[in-house]
XYZ file of C-alpha atoms in Angstrom:
386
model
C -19.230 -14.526 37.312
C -17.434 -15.925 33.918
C -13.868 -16.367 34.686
C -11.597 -15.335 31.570
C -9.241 -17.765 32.071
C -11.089 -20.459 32.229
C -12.730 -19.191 29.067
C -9.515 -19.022 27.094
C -8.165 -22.669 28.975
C -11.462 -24.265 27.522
C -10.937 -22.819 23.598
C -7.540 -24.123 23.792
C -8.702 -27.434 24.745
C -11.641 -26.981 21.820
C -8.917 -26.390 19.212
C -6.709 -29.246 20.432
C -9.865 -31.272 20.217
C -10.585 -30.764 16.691
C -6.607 -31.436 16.118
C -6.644 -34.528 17.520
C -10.015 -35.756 15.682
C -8.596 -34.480 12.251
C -11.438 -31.687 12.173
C -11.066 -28.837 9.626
C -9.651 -25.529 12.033
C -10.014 -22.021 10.807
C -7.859 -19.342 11.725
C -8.880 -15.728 11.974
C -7.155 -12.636 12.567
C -8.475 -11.135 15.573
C -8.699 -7.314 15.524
C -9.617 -4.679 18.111
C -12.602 -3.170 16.679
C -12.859 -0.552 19.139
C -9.278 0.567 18.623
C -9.486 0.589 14.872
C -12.606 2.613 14.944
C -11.234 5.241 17.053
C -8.334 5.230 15.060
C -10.281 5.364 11.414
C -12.172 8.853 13.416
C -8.371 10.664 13.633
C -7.753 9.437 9.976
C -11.308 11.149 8.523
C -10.235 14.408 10.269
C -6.587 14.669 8.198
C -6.303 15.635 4.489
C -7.141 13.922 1.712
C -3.228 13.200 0.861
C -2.568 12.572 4.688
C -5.003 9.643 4.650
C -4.046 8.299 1.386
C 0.147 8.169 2.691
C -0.744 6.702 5.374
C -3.467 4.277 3.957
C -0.929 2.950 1.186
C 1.001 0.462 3.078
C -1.857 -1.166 4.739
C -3.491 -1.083 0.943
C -0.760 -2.691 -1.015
C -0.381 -5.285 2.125
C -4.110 -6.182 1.705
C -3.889 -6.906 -1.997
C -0.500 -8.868 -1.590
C -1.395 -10.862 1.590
C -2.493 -14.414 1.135
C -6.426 -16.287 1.820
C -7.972 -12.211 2.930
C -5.396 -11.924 6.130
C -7.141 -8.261 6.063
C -10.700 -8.830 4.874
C -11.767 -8.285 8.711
C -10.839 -4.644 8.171
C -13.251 -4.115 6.066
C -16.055 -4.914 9.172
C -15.060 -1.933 11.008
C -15.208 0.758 7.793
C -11.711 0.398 6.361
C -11.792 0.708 2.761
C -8.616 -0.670 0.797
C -6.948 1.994 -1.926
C -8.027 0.783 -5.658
C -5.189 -0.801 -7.186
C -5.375 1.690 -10.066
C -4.806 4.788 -7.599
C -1.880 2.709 -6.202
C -0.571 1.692 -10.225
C -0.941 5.440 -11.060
C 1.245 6.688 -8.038
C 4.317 4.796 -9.199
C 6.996 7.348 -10.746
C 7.072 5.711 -14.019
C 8.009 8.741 -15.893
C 11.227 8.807 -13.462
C 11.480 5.133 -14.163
C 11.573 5.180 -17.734
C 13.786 8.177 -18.498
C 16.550 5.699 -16.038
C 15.445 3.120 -18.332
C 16.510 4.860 -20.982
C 19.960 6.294 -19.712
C 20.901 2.927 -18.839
C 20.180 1.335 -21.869
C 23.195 3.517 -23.719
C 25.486 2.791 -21.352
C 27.736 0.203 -23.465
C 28.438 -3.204 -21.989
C 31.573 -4.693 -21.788
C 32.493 -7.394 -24.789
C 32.175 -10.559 -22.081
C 29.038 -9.206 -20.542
C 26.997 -9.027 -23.590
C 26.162 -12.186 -24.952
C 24.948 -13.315 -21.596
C 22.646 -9.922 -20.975
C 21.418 -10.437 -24.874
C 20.777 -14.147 -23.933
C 18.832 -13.856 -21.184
C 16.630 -11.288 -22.857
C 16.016 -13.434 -25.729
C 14.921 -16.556 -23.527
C 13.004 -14.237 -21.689
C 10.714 -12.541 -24.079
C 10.980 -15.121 -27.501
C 13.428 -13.049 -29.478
C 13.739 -14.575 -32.968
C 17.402 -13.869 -33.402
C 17.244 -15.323 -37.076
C 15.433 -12.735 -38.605
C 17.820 -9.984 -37.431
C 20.406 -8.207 -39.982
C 23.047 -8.683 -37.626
C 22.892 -12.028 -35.418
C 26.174 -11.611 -34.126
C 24.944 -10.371 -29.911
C 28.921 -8.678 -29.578
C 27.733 -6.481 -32.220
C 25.440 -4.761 -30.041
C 27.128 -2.141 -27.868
C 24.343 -1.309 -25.094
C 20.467 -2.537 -24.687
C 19.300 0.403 -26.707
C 21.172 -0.621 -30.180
C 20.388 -3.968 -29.183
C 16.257 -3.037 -29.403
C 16.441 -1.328 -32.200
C 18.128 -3.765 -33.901
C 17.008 -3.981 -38.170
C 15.548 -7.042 -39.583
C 17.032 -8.919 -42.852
C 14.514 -7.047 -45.413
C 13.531 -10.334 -46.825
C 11.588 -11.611 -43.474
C 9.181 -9.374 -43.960
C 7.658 -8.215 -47.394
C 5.551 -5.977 -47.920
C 1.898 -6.713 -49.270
C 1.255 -4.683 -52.599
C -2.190 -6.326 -53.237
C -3.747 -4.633 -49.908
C -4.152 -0.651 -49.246
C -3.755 -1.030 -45.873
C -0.751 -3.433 -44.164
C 0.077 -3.517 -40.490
C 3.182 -1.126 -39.701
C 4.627 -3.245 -37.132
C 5.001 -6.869 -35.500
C 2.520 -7.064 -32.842
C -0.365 -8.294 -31.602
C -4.126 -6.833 -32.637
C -5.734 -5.462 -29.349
C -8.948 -4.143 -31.076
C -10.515 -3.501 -34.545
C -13.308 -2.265 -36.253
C -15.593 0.861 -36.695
C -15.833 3.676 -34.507
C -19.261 3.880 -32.645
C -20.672 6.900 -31.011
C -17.295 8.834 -30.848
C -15.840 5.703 -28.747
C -12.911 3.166 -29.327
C -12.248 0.096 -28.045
C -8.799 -0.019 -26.427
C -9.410 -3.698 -25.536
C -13.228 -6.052 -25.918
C -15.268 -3.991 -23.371
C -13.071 -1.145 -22.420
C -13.151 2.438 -24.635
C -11.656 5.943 -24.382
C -13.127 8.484 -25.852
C -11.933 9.951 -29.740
C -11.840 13.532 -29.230
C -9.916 12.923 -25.811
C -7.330 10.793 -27.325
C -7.110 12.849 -30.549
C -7.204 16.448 -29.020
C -9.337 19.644 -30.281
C -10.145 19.121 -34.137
C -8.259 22.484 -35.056
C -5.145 20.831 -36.493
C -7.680 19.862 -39.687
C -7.123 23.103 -41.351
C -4.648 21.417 -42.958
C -6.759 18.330 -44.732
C -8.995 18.272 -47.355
C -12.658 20.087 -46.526
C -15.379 18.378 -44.632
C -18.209 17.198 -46.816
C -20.776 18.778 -44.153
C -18.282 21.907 -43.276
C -21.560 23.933 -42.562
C -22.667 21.184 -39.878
C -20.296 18.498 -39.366
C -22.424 16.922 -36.610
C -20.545 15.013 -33.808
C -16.284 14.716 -33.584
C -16.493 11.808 -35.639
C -18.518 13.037 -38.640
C -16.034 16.069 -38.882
C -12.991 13.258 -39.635
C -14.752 12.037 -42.031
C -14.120 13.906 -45.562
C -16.186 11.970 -48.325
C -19.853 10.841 -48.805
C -20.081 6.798 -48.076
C -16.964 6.920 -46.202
C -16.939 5.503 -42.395
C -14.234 6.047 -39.894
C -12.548 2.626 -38.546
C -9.439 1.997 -35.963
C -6.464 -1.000 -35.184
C -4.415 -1.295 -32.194
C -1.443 -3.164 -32.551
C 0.410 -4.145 -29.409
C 3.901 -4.575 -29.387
C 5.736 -6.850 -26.326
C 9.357 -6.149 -25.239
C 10.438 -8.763 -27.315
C 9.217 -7.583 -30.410
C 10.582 -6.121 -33.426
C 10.792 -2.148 -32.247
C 10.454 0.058 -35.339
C 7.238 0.505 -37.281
C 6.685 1.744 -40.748
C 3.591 3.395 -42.638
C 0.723 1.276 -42.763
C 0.125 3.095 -46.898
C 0.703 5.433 -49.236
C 0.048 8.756 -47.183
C 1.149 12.472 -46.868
C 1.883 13.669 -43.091
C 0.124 17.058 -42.262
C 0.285 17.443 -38.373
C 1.862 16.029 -35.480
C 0.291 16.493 -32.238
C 2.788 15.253 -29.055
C 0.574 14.845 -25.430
C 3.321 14.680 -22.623
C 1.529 12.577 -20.129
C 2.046 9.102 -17.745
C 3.744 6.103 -18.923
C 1.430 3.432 -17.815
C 1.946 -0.164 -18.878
C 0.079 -1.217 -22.360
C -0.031 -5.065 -21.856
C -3.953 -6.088 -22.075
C -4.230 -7.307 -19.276
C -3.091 -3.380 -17.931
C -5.330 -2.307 -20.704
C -8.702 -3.902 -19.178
C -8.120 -3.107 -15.753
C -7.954 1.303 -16.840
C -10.457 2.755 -18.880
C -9.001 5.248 -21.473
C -5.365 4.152 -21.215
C -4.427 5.664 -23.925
C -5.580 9.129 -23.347
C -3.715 9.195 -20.101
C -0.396 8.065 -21.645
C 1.737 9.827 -23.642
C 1.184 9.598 -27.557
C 2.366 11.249 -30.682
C -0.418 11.887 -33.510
C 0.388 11.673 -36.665
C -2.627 13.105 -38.968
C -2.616 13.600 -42.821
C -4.551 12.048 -45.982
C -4.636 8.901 -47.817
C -6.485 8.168 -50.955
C -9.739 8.005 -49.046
C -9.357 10.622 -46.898
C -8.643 11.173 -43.454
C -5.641 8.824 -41.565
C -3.967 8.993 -38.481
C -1.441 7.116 -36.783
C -0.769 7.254 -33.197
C 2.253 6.020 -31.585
C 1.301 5.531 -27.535
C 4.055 5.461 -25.186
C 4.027 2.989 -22.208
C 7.001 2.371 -19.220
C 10.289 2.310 -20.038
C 8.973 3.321 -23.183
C 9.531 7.081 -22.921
C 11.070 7.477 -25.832
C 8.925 7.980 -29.129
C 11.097 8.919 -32.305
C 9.873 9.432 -35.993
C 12.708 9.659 -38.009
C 11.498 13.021 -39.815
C 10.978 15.089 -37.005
C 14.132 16.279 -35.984
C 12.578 18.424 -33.182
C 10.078 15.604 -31.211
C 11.302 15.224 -27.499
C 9.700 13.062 -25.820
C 9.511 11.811 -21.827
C 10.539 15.496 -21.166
C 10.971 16.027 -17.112
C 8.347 18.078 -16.113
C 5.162 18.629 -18.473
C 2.021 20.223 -17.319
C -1.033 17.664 -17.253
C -3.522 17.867 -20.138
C -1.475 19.976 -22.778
C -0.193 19.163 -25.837
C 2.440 20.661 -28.504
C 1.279 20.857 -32.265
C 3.913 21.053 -35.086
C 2.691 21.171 -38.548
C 4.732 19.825 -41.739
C 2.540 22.040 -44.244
C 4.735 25.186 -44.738
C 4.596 27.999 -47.296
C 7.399 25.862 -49.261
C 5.853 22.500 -48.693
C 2.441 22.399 -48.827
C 1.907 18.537 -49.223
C 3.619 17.679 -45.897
C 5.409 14.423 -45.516
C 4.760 11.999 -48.296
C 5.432 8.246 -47.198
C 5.376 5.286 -48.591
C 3.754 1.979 -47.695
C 6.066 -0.018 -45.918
C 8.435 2.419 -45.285
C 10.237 3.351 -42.180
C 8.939 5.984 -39.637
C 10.480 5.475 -36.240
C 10.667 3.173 -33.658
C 10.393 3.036 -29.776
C 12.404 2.225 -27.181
C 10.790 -1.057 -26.218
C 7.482 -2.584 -26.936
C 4.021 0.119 -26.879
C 0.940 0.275 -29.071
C 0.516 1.809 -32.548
C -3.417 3.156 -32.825
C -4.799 3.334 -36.673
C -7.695 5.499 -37.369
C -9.079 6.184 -40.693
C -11.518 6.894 -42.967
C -12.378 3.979 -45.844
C -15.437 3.321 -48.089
C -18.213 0.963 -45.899
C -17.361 -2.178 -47.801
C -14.261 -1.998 -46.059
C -13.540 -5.168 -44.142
C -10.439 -5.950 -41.458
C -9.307 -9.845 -42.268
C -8.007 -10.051 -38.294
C -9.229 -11.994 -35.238
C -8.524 -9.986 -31.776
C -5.533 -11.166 -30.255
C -4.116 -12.437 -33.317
C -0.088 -12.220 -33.632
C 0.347 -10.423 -36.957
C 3.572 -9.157 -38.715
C 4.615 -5.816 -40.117
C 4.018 -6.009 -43.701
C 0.897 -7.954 -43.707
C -2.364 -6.799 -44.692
C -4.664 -5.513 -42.549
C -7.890 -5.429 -44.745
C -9.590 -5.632 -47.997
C -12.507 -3.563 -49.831
């Protein structure tokens, strides 16, 4: 007969052993497998929702915990929710629109500079280049994020077609492939998802194959020897907020998809494929001298608010919105039929804090991008050459 405590007496004196001799000890968790099992049986008979409630705690403690603590779990059939099931739960929407309330409430005169201050150390705000330097100028976050730049940091390139129409960072460029785009090296949504039903190009010029225009991406494209190509731009919190049009264009169509408000940051950006389609965007489609041109501006957290300073009647981060719908708004009216006419370089709108800006357009094949991903690149530099 093995008597258990002797059993236990002699591991202790084992352990203290190796203590004493300066020998490596390793220290397990100790689970009852039996228990656990019986208890993983009730889970697999409760709902789907049930399970995942209850699941969540034990999940985000597993990912958090330090050296596996819960890796012996995994021995008796536990399976850890995925981080990006956990990320997605997170009320961001909710977050975002209190975001956005409490950056108009105006701070007091001797709380500013030190809220401004600690924002600029923070996220590398070049105070220099801003109209107004003066931080008791700026009422509440808000004005504070939108603040203007002296026009002289940042010309404007008039030897290039195409300039970049905000301070960022470049994500991802090139041509589009198979009716996929590269959100970051490796990771792609797909076109049609991010751009919505083609029906909105009624309003641009004729296809050159309108009896057969193939796949999604050979209907954008309007003109033999033309190819369709795409830049994302990433802007961080402590960028400059506003962007401008990338060239000389004419606005047909807006398209506004209500939907989450996920992080952008590339490092967010590799870990969920098609990021963009699941956040919410505004599409800007029209024309430029080569044909087809869109510019998308993608929302991200505590970025719920998208404006463009010609559509009076966008509303964006609206409360409830049903999951996979859209709202189209076209600027082509029986008075108006060019649409909005911009100009390179001039303002369009801005966002609340930092986001992504998605190009994609159609330019001759000799077309070239003069970039390197990850680049930083300023609004007002060019983005290409032909």
């Amino acid at each position: 007969m093995i008597n258990m405590g002797d059993t236990k007496i002699g591991s202790w004196r084992s352990l203290a052993l190796k203590c004493h001799h300066g020998l490596p000890v390793k220290f397990r968790l100790q689970f009852p497998q039996l228990a656990l099992r019986r208890r993983l049986g009730q889970l697999s008979c409760m709902s789907r929702a049930t399970v995942r409630l209850r699941s969540w705690p034990l999940s985000i403690l597993y990912y958090i915990l330090p050296f596996g603590a819960l890796k012996p779990l995994a021995k008796v059939g536990w399976r850890p929710t995925s981080r990006v099931t956990i990320y997605k739960s997170i009320p961001t929407r909710l977050l975002s629109r209190a975001w956005g309330r409490l950056n108009q409430v105006d701070l007091p005169t001797w709380l500013r500079k030190p809220i401004f201050r600690l924002y600029i150390w923070t996220f590398g705000v070049n105070m220099k280049e801003a109209a107004i330097e003066d931080l008791q100028h700026y009422r509440n976050l808000g004005e504070f994020f939108r603040r203007k730049l002296k026009p002289q940091v940042r010309p404007v390139c008039d030897s290039h077609c195409v300039i970049s129409p905000a301070d960022g960072k470049i994500l991802h460029f090139g041509r589009v492939k198979n009716c996929e785009v590269e959100q970051v090296k490796g990771v792609t949504y797909s076109l049609e998802t991010f751009l919505g039903p083609r029906n909105w190009t009624e309003n641009l010029s004729a296809n050159r194959n309108e009896d057969d225009p193939g796949t999604y991406q050979d209907a954008l494209v309007t003109k033999e020897g033309n190819e369709l190509f795409h830049c994302v731009v990433y802007l961080a919190p402590g960028d400059y907020h506003c962007f401008h049009s990338p060239t000389d264009w004419r606005v047909a169509h807006r398209r506004h998809f209500p939907g989450s408000l996920m992080s952008v940051n590339p490092g967010v950006a590799r870990w969920i494929k098609e990021l963009f389609c699941h956040n919410e965007r505004v599409v800007l489609s029209g024309e430029w001298t080569h044909g087809f041109f869109s510019l998308t501006a993608v929302g991200a957290t505590n970025v719920g608010s998208i404006r463009i300073y010609f559509d009076k009647e966008l509303r964006t981060n609206n409360p409830r919105y049903s999951k996979g719908t859209y709202n189209d708004f076209s600027y082509v009216t029986n008075n108006n039929r060019e649409g909005v006419s911009m100009r390179k370089g001039e303002h369009l709108g801005e966002f609340n804090l930092g986001s992504t800006i998605v190009l994609l357009f159609e330019a001759p094949r000799d077309f070239t991008f003069n970039l390197k991903a990850g680049q930083k690149i300023r609004f007002g530099e060019p983005l290409g050459t032909m």
